[in-house]
PDB file of C-alpha atoms in Angstrom:
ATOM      1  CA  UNK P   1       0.000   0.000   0.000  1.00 67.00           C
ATOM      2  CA  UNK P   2       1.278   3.497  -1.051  1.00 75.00           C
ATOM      3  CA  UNK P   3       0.884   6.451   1.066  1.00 88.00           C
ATOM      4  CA  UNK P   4       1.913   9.819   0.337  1.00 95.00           C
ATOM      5  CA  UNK P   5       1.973  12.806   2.088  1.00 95.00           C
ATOM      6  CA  UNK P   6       3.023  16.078   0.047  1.00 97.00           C
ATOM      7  CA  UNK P   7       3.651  19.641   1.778  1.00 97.00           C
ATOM      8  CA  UNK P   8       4.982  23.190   1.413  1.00 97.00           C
ATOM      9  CA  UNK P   9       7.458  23.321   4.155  1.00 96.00           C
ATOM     10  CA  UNK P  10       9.443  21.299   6.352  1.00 97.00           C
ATOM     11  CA  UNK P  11      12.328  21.373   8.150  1.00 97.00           C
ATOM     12  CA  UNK P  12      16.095  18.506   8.886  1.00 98.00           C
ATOM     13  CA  UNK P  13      16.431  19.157  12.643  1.00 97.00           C
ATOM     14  CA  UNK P  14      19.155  18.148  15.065  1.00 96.00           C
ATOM     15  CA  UNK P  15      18.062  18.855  18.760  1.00 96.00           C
ATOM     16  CA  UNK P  16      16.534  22.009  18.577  1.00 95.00           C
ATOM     17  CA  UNK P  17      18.465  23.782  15.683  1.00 96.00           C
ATOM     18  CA  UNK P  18      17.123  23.497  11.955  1.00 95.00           C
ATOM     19  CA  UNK P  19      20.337  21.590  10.367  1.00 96.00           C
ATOM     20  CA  UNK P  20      17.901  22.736   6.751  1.00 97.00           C
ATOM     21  CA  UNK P  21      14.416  23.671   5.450  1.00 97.00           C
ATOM     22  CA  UNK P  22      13.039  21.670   2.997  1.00 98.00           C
ATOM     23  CA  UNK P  23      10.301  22.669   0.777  1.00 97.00           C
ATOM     24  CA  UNK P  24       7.789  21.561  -1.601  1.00 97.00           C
ATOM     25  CA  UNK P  25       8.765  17.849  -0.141  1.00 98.00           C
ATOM     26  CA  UNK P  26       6.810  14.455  -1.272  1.00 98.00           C
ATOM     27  CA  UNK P  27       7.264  11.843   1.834  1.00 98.00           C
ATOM     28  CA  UNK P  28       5.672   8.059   0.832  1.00 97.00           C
ATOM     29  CA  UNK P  29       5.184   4.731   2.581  1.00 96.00           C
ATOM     30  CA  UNK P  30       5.362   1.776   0.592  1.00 93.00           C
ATOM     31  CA  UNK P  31       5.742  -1.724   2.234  1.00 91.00           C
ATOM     32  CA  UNK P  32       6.211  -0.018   5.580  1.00 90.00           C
ATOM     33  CA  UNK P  33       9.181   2.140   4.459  1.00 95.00           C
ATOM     34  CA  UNK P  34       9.096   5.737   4.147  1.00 97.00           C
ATOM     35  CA  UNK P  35      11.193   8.129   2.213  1.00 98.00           C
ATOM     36  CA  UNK P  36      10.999  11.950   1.333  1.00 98.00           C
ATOM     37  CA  UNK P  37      11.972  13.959  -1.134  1.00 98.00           C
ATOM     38  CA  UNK P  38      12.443  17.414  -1.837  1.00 98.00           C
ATOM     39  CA  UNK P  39      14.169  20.780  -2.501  1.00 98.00           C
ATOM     40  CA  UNK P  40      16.852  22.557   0.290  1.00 98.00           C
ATOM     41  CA  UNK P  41      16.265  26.063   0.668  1.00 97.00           C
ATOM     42  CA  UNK P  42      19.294  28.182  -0.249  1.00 96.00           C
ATOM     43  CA  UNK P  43      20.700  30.155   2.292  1.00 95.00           C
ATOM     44  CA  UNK P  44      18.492  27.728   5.096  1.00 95.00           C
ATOM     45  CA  UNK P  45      21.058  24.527   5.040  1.00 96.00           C
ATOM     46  CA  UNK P  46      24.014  24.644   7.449  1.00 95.00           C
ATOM     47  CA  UNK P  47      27.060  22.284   6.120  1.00 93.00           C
ATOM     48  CA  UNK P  48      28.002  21.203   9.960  1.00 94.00           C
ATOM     49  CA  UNK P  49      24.666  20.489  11.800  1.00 95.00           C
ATOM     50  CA  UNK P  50      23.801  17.979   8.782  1.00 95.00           C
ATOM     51  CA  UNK P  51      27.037  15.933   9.728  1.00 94.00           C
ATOM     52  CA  UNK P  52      25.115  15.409  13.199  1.00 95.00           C
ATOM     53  CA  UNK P  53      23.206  12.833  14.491  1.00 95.00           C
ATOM     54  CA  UNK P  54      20.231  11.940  15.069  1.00 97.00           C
ATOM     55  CA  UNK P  55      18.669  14.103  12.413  1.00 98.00           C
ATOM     56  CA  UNK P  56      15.069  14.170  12.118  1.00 98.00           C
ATOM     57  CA  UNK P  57      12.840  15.258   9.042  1.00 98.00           C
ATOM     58  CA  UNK P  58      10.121  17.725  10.344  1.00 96.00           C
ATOM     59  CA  UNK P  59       6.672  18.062   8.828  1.00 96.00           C
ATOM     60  CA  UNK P  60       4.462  20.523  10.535  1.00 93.00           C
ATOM     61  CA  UNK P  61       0.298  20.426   9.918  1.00 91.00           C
ATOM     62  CA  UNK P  62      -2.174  23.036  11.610  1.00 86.00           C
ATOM     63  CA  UNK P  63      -1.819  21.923  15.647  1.00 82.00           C
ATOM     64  CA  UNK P  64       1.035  19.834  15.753  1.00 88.00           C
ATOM     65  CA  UNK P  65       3.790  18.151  13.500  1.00 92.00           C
ATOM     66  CA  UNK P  66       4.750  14.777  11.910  1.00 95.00           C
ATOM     67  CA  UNK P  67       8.511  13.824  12.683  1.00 96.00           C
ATOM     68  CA  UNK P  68      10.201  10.730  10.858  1.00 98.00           C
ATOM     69  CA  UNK P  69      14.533   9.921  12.241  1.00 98.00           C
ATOM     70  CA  UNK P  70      16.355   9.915   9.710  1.00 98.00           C
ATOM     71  CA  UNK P  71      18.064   6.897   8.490  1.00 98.00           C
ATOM     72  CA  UNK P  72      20.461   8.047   5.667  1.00 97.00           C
ATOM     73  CA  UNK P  73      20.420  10.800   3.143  1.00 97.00           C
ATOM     74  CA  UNK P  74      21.973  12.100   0.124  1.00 97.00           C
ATOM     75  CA  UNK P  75      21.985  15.648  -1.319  1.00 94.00           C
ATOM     76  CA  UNK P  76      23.114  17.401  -4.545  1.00 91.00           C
ATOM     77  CA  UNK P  77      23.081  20.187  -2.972  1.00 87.00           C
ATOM     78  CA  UNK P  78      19.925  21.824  -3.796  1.00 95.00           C
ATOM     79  CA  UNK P  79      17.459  18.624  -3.316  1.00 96.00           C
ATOM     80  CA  UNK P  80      17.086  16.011  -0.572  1.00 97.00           C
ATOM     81  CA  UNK P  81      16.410  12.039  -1.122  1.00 98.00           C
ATOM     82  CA  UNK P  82      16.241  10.471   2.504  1.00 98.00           C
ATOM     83  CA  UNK P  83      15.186   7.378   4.229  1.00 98.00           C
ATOM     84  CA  UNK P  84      13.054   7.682   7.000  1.00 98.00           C
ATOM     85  CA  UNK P  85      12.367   5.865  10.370  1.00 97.00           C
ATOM     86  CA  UNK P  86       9.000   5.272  12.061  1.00 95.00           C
ATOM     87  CA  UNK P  87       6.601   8.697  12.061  1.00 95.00           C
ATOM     88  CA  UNK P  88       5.936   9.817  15.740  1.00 95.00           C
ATOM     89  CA  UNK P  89       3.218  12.629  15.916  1.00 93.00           C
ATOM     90  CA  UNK P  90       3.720  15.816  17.804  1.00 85.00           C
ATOM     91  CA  UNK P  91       0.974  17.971  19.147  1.00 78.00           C
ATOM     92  CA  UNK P  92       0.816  22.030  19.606  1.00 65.00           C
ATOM     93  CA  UNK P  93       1.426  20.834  23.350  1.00 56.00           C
ATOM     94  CA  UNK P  94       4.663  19.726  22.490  1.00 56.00           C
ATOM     95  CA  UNK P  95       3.646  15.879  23.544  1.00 57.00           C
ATOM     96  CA  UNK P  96       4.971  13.181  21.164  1.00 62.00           C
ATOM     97  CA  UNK P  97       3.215  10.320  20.275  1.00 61.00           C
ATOM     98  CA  UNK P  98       3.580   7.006  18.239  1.00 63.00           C
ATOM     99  CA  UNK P  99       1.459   7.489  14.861  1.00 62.00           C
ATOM    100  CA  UNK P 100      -0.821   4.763  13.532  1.00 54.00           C
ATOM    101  CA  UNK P 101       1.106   5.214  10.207  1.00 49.00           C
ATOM    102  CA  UNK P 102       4.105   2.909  11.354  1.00 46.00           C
TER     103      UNK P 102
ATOM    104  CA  UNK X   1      41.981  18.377  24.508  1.00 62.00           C
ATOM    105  CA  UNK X   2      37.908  19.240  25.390  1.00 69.00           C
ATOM    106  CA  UNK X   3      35.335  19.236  22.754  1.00 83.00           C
ATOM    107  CA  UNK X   4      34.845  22.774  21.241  1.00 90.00           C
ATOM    108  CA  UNK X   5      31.470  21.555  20.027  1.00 93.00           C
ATOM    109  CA  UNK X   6      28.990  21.033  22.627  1.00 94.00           C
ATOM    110  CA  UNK X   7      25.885  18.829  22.629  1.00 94.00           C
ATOM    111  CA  UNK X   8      22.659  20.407  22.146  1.00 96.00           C
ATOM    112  CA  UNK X   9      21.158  19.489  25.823  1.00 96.00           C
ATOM    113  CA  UNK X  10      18.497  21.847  27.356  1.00 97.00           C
ATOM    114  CA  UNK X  11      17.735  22.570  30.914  1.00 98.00           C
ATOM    115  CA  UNK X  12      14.355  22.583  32.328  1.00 98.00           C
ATOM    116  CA  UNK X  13      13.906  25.871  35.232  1.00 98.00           C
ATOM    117  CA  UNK X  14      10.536  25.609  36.879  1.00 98.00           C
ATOM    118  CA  UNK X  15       9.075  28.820  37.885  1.00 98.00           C
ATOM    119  CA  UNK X  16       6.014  29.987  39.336  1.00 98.00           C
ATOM    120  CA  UNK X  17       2.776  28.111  39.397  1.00 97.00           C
ATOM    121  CA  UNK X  18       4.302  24.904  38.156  1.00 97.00           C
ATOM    122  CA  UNK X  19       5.111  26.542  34.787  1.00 98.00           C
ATOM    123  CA  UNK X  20       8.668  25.337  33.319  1.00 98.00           C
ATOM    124  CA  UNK X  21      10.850  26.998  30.765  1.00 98.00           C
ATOM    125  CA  UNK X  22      13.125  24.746  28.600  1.00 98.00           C
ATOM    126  CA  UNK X  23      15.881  25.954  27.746  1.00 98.00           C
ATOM    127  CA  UNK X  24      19.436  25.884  25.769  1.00 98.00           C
ATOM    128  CA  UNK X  25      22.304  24.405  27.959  1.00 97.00           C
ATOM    129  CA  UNK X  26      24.889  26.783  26.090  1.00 97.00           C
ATOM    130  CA  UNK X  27      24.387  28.911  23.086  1.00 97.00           C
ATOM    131  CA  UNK X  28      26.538  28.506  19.675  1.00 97.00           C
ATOM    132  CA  UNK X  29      29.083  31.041  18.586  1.00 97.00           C
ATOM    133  CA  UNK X  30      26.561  31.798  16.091  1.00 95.00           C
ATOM    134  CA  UNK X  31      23.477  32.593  18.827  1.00 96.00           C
ATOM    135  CA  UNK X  32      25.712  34.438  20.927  1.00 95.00           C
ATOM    136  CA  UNK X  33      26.906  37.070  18.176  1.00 95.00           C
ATOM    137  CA  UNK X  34      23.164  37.129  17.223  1.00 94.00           C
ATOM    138  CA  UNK X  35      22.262  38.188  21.203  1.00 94.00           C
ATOM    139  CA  UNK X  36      25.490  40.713  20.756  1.00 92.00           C
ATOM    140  CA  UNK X  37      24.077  42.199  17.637  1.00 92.00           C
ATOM    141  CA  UNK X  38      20.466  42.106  18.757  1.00 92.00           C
ATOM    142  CA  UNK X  39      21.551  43.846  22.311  1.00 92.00           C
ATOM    143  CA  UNK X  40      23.389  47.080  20.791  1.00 89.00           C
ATOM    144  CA  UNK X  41      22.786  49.673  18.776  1.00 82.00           C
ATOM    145  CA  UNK X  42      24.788  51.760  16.651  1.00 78.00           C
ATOM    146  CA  UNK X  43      25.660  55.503  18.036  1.00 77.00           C
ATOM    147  CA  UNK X  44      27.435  58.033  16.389  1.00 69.00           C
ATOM    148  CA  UNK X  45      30.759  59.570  18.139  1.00 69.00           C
ATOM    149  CA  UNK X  46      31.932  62.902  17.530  1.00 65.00           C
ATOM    150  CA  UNK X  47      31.301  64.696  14.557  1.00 57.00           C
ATOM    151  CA  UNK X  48      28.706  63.428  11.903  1.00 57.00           C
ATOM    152  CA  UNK X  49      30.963  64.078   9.016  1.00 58.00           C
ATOM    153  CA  UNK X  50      33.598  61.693  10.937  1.00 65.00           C
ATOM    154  CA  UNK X  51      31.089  58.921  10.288  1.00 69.00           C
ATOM    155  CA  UNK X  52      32.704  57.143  13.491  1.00 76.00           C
ATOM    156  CA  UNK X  53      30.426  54.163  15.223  1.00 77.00           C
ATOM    157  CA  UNK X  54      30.059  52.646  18.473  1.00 81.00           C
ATOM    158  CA  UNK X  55      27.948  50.674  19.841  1.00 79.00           C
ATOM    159  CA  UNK X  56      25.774  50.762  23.383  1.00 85.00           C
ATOM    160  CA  UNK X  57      24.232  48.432  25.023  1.00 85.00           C
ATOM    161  CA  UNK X  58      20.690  48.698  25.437  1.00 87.00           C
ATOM    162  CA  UNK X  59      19.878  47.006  28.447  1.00 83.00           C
ATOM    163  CA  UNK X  60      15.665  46.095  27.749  1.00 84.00           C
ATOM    164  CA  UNK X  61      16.348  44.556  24.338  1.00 90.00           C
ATOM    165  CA  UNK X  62      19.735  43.028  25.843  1.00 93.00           C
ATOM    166  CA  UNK X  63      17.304  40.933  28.495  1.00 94.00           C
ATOM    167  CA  UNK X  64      14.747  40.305  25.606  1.00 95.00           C
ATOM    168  CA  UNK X  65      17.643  39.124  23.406  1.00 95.00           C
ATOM    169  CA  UNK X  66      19.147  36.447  25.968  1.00 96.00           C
ATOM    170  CA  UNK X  67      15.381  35.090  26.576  1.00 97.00           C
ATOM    171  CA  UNK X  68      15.176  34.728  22.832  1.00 96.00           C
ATOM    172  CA  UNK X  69      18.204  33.206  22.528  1.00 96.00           C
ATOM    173  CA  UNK X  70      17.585  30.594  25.276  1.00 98.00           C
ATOM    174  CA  UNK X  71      13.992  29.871  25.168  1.00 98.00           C
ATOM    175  CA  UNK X  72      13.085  26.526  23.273  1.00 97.00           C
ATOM    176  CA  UNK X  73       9.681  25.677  24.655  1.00 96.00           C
ATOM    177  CA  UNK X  74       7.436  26.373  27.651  1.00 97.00           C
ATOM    178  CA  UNK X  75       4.342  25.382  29.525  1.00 97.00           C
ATOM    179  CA  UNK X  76       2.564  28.526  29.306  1.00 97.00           C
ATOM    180  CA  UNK X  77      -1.386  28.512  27.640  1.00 95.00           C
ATOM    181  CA  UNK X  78      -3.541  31.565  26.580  1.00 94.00           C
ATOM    182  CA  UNK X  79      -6.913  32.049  28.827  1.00 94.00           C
ATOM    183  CA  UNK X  80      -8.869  29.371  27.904  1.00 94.00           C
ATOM    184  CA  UNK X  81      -6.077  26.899  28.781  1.00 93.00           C
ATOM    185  CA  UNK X  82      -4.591  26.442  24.917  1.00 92.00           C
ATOM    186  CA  UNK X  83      -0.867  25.964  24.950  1.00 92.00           C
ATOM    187  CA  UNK X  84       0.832  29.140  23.481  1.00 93.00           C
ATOM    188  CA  UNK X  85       3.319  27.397  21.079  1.00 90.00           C
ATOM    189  CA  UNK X  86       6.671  28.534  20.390  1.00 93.00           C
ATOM    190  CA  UNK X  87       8.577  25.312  20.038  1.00 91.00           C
ATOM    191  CA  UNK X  88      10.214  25.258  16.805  1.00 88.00           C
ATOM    192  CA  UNK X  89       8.983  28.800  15.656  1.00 87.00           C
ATOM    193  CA  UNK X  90      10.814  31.479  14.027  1.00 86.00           C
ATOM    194  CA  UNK X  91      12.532  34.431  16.327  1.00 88.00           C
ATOM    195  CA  UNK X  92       9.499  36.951  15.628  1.00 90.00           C
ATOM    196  CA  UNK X  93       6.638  34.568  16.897  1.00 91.00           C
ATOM    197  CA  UNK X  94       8.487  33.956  20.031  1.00 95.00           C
ATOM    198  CA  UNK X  95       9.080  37.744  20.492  1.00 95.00           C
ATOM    199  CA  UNK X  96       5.478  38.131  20.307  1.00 95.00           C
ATOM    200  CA  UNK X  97       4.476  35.687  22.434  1.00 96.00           C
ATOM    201  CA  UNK X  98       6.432  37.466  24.639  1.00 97.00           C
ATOM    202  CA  UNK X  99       5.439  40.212  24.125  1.00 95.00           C
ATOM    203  CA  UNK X 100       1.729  38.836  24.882  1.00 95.00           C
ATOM    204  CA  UNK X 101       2.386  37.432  28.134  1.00 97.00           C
ATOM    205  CA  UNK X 102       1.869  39.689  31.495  1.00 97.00           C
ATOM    206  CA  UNK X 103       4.598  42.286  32.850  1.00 97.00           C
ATOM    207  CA  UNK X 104       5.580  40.245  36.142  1.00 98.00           C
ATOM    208  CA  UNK X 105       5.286  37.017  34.085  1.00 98.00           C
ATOM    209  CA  UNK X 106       8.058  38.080  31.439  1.00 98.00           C
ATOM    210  CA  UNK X 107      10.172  39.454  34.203  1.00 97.00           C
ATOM    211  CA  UNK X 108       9.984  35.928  35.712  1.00 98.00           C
ATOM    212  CA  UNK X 109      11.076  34.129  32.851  1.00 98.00           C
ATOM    213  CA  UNK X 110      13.842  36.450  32.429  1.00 97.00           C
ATOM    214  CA  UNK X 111      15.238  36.841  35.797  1.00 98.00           C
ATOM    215  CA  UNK X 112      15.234  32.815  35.448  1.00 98.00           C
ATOM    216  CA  UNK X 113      17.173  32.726  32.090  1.00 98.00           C
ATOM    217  CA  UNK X 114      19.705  35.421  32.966  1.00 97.00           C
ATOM    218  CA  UNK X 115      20.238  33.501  36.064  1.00 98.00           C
ATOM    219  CA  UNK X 116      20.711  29.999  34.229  1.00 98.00           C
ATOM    220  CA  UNK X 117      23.058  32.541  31.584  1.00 97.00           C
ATOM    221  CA  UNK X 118      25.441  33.600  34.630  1.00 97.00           C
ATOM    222  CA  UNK X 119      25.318  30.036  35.994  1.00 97.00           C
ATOM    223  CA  UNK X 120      26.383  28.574  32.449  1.00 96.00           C
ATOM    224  CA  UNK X 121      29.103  31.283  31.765  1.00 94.00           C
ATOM    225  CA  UNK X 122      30.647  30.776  35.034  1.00 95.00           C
ATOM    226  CA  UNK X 123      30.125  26.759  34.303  1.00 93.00           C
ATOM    227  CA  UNK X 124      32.570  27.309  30.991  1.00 91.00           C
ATOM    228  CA  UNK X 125      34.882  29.457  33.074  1.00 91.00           C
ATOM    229  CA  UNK X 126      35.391  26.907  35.533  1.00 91.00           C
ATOM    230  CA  UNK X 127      35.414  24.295  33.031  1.00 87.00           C
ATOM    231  CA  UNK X 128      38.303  26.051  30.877  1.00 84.00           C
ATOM    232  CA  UNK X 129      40.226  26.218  33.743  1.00 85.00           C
ATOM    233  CA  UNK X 130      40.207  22.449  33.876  1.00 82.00           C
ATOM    234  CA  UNK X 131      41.216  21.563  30.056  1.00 75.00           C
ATOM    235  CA  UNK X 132      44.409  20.632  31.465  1.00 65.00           C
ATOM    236  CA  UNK X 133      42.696  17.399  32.429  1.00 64.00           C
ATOM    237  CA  UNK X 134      41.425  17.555  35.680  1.00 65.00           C
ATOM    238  CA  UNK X 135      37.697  16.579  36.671  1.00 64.00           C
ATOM    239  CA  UNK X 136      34.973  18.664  34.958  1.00 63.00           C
ATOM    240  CA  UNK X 137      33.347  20.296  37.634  1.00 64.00           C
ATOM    241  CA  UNK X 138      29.468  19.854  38.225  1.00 67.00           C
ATOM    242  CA  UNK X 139      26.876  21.515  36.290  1.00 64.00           C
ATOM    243  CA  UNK X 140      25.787  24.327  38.937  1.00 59.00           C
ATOM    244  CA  UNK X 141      22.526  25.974  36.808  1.00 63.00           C
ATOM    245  CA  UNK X 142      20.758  26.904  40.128  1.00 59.00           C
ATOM    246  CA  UNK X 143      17.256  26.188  38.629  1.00 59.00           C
ATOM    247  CA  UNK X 144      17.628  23.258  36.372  1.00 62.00           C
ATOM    248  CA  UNK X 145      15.904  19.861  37.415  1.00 55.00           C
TER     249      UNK X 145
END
């Protein structure tokens, strides 16, 4: 089964800094794997926090946000192909919770 | 030699009312030149024509500026118990949520980051005094849990 969720903005965070924004991204599921890809904004990707880890890939919706780990990524630069862990669900509280989606 | 890169960690100071403030353990090079430039403004010296520039200190935005730069999340909600979010949002929304919040309630949150500031500065003075390889003393942030 395919799933796809498709948004405007989004963000590659490590703790609380944003290691890059991400727009215009396309994240799927299919067989229980999920993946995203999509463009790095210029002048919004720092070199050094994307050598960190854990990186997460950030997806926020009106009250809360979707947040994958991410497994491994590659990057030409100006677009983003990644492989993503389970999706946890965060809500405007701040509270994080497993997601159904898994 | 000790890492000059430090992990992200954040502290959690509980204030009045069983509110909490989360906050950075240590700022970046880049955050601090960010409070620097965001507590001082530009004033002319001498003549006009000289063009020369210092630059003062002004001491409200300076304690609005080390909030900002600290500040990750919080437990505070709006009147009808909503949680005012500023986890993960730009500079300007978290200035105006400050900005919304009531007089004694800001000065509250930042006598409790400028004290967790001084506790963390003295922290990395004590701790640079160590690099020669002797125990790293204990984190002493007087509010953190």
């Amino acid at each position: 089964m395919l799933r796809t969720i498709r948004g405007r903005a989004a963000a590659i965070k490590w703790a609380y800094f944003d290691a890059a924004a991400v727009e215009g991204y396309t994240v799927t599921q299919t067989a229980g794997a999920w993946r995203v890809t999509g463009a790095l904004v210029p002048g919004r990707v720092d070199a050094f926090k994307l050598t960190r880890r854990p990186l997460f890939f950030v997806a926020p919706f009106k009250g809360g946000a979707w947040r994958w780990e991410i497994l491994d990524y590659t990057t030409n630069g100006s677009t983003l192909s990644a492989t993503l862990g389970p999706v946890t669900t965060e809500g405007s509280n701040g509270l994080t919770r497993a997601t159904a989606r898994h | 030699m000790a890492s000059r890169v430090r992990r992200p960690d954040t502290d959690v100071l509980p204030i009045s009312g069983g509110d909490t403030l989360t906050v950075k353990r240590f700022l970046t090079a880049a955050e601090f030149r960010e409070l620097m430039r965001a507590s001082t403004k530009p004033i002319k010296m001498g003549a006009a024509t000289t063009g020369d520039v210092a630059l003062e200190i002004d001491p409200t935005e300076s304690g609005l500026a080390t909030v900002v730069a600290y500040l990750v999340d919080w437990t505070f909600t709006d009147y009808d118990g909503r949680p005012v979010v500023i986890r993960d949002q730009p500079p300007a929304v978290v200035r105006a949520a400050l900005d919304a919040i009531d007089a004694d309630s800001y000065m509250e949150v930042q006598r409790a980051i400028q004290a967790h500031d001084s506790a963390m500065r003295a922290y990395a003075e004590t701790e640079k005094k160590m690099m020669d390889g002797s125990p790293r003393p204990e984190l002493i942030s007087p509010f953190a849990k």
